[in-house]
Amino acid sequence: MTICIETERLILRPFSEKDVEDHIAMMQDENTASFLTPDGKPRAYGEEWRAAAMLIGHWSIRGFGFFSVVEKETGDWVGRVGPWHPGGWPGLECGWSIVSGRWGKGYAPEAAIASVKWTFDQFPDLARIISVIDPDNKNSQAVARKIGEEKTDEIFDFWGHKLEVWAANRDAWLTAYGS
Ligand SMILES: CC(C)(COP(=O)(O)OP(=O)(O)OC[C@H]1O[C@@H](n2cnc3c(N)ncnc32)[C@H](O)[C@@H]1OP(=O)(O)O)[C@@H](O)C(=O)NCCC(=O)NCCS
C-alpha cells in the first residue's frame, strides 16, 4: 500500500532513498542543525548520510516513520515531519524539521496535524503522542502549541541535553482536531 497524505499545501509520503540528498542539505544548514545534532552544529556529509539511512531503516523496522514533506505548488522537498519511535525513546514522537527557506509559512504544524491524525488512526490503542523539545527551541515549542500539545513535567536526557516532553492525549486531541 502506498502511503500519501495530502493537506491544503503539502504532500506527505514516507521518507525514502530519493530524499537522502535533500535531507543532508537541510541538515547541513546551521539554522536547522542547531537543535538536531549533539553540539548544535552541522555534521559531516557522511554522518548525515548515515542518519538519513536510519530514517529509512525506521520505516523497515517499525512500519512507520518520518514523512517527507513536499510543497504542492513547486514539487520541492521542504522537510521531514511525522511519527517515529526509535529504541530508547520516551514514547512515540511526532517530530518536525523544515528547510529554513520555508520557515514561517506554518508548514510544520500543517504537516504535523496530518501526521498525528494518521498516527492515531494507525494505532487505535495509542494513548498519546509526544514531542521531545529543547527548552531553548522556541520555534519548535510554537509548533507544539499550534498542534495542541502541552508541556508535561517529564524530562528526557539525550546527548547530555535535558529535553522537555510535550504531549497530546488521544481522546482530547481527536475531539479538538477531528478524526
Ligand atoms: C521548528 C520548525 C520545524 C518550525 O517550522 P515552521 O514551518 O516554520 O513552523 P511555523 O511557520 O508554525 O513557525 C513556528 C515558529 O517559528 C518562528 N519563525 C517563523 N518564521 C521564522 C523565520 N523565518 N526565522 C526564524 N523563526 C521563525 C516563529 O516563532 C513561529 O511561531 P509563531 O508563528 O507563533 O510566530 C522550524 O523552525 C525548524 O525546522 N527548525 C529547525 C529544526 C528543529 O528545531 N526541529 C524541531 C526539533 S524538536
mmCIF file of N, CA and C in Angstrom, residues 34-35 131-142 145 151-152 154-158 160-166:
data_model
loop_
_atom_site.group_PDB
_atom_site.id
_atom_site.type_symbol
_atom_site.label_atom_id
_atom_site.label_comp_id
_atom_site.label_asym_id
_atom_site.label_seq_id
_atom_site.Cartn_x
_atom_site.Cartn_y
_atom_site.Cartn_z
ATOM 1 N N SER A 34 20.696 23.470 14.484
ATOM 2 C CA SER A 34 21.004 23.997 15.816
ATOM 3 C C SER A 34 20.399 23.190 16.960
ATOM 4 N N PHE A 35 19.262 22.535 16.738
ATOM 5 C CA PHE A 35 18.696 21.725 17.820
ATOM 6 C C PHE A 35 18.622 20.239 17.459
ATOM 7 N N SER A 131 6.259 15.013 21.799
ATOM 8 C CA SER A 131 7.333 15.679 21.060
ATOM 9 C C SER A 131 8.382 16.063 22.082
ATOM 10 N N VAL A 132 9.630 15.763 21.760
ATOM 11 C CA VAL A 132 10.743 15.976 22.688
ATOM 12 C C VAL A 132 11.475 17.240 22.236
ATOM 13 N N ILE A 133 11.459 18.279 23.071
ATOM 14 C CA ILE A 133 11.862 19.616 22.600
ATOM 15 C C ILE A 133 12.831 20.285 23.581
ATOM 16 N N ASP A 134 13.894 20.851 23.023
ATOM 17 C CA ASP A 134 14.853 21.599 23.838
ATOM 18 C C ASP A 134 14.152 22.833 24.429
ATOM 19 N N PRO A 135 14.396 23.123 25.713
ATOM 20 C CA PRO A 135 13.744 24.295 26.329
ATOM 21 C C PRO A 135 14.064 25.608 25.623
ATOM 22 N N ASP A 136 15.179 25.661 24.876
ATOM 23 C CA ASP A 136 15.531 26.901 24.158
ATOM 24 C C ASP A 136 14.957 26.950 22.745
ATOM 25 N N ASN A 137 14.333 25.882 22.298
ATOM 26 C CA ASN A 137 13.847 25.824 20.918
ATOM 27 C C ASN A 137 12.435 26.417 20.820
ATOM 28 N N LYS A 138 12.387 27.736 20.786
ATOM 29 C CA LYS A 138 11.088 28.434 20.813
ATOM 30 C C LYS A 138 10.252 28.147 19.562
ATOM 31 N N ASN A 139 10.914 28.019 18.402
ATOM 32 C CA ASN A 139 10.157 27.742 17.168
ATOM 33 C C ASN A 139 9.420 26.411 17.281
ATOM 34 N N SER A 140 10.125 25.425 17.820
ATOM 35 C CA SER A 140 9.506 24.106 17.939
ATOM 36 C C SER A 140 8.389 24.112 18.987
ATOM 37 N N GLN A 141 8.595 24.849 20.060
ATOM 38 C CA GLN A 141 7.532 24.957 21.067
ATOM 39 C C GLN A 141 6.284 25.607 20.457
ATOM 40 N N ALA A 142 6.504 26.585 19.558
ATOM 41 C CA ALA A 142 5.354 27.234 18.900
ATOM 42 C C ALA A 142 4.576 26.210 18.077
ATOM 43 N N ARG A 145 2.530 23.950 20.385
ATOM 44 C CA ARG A 145 1.293 24.618 20.849
ATOM 45 C C ARG A 145 0.247 24.642 19.739
ATOM 46 N N LYS A 151 3.054 20.994 27.401
ATOM 47 C CA LYS A 151 4.302 20.586 28.058
ATOM 48 C C LYS A 151 3.966 19.763 29.306
ATOM 49 N N THR A 152 4.631 18.618 29.442
ATOM 50 C CA THR A 152 4.471 17.802 30.648
ATOM 51 C C THR A 152 5.623 18.151 31.601
ATOM 52 N N GLU A 154 7.786 15.913 32.340
ATOM 53 C CA GLU A 154 8.794 14.876 32.052
ATOM 54 C C GLU A 154 10.002 15.481 31.338
ATOM 55 N N ILE A 155 11.171 14.999 31.701
ATOM 56 C CA ILE A 155 12.423 15.442 31.084
ATOM 57 C C ILE A 155 13.118 14.207 30.515
ATOM 58 N N PHE A 156 13.644 14.342 29.290
ATOM 59 C CA PHE A 156 14.380 13.240 28.662
ATOM 60 C C PHE A 156 15.807 13.710 28.415
ATOM 61 N N ASP A 157 16.744 12.923 28.916
ATOM 62 C CA ASP A 157 18.163 13.279 28.796
ATOM 63 C C ASP A 157 18.716 12.654 27.522
ATOM 64 N N PHE A 158 19.137 13.503 26.563
ATOM 65 C CA PHE A 158 19.639 12.978 25.286
ATOM 66 C C PHE A 158 20.853 13.782 24.861
ATOM 67 N N GLY A 160 23.248 14.482 26.475
ATOM 68 C CA GLY A 160 23.632 15.407 27.544
ATOM 69 C C GLY A 160 22.730 16.621 27.642
ATOM 70 N N HIS A 161 21.680 16.676 26.812
ATOM 71 C CA HIS A 161 20.737 17.803 26.879
ATOM 72 C C HIS A 161 19.490 17.357 27.642
ATOM 73 N N LYS A 162 18.978 18.232 28.472
ATOM 74 C CA LYS A 162 17.733 17.916 29.173
ATOM 75 C C LYS A 162 16.575 18.440 28.318
ATOM 76 N N LEU A 163 15.871 17.536 27.670
ATOM 77 C CA LEU A 163 14.800 17.902 26.740
ATOM 78 C C LEU A 163 13.437 17.769 27.417
ATOM 79 N N GLU A 164 12.534 18.674 27.058
ATOM 80 C CA GLU A 164 11.194 18.635 27.652
ATOM 81 C C GLU A 164 10.265 17.788 26.782
ATOM 82 N N VAL A 165 9.401 17.039 27.462
ATOM 83 C CA VAL A 165 8.450 16.189 26.750
ATOM 84 C C VAL A 165 7.107 16.909 26.682
ATOM 85 N N TRP A 166 6.663 17.167 25.459
ATOM 86 C CA TRP A 166 5.332 17.716 25.203
ATOM 87 C C TRP A 166 4.447 16.552 24.765
#
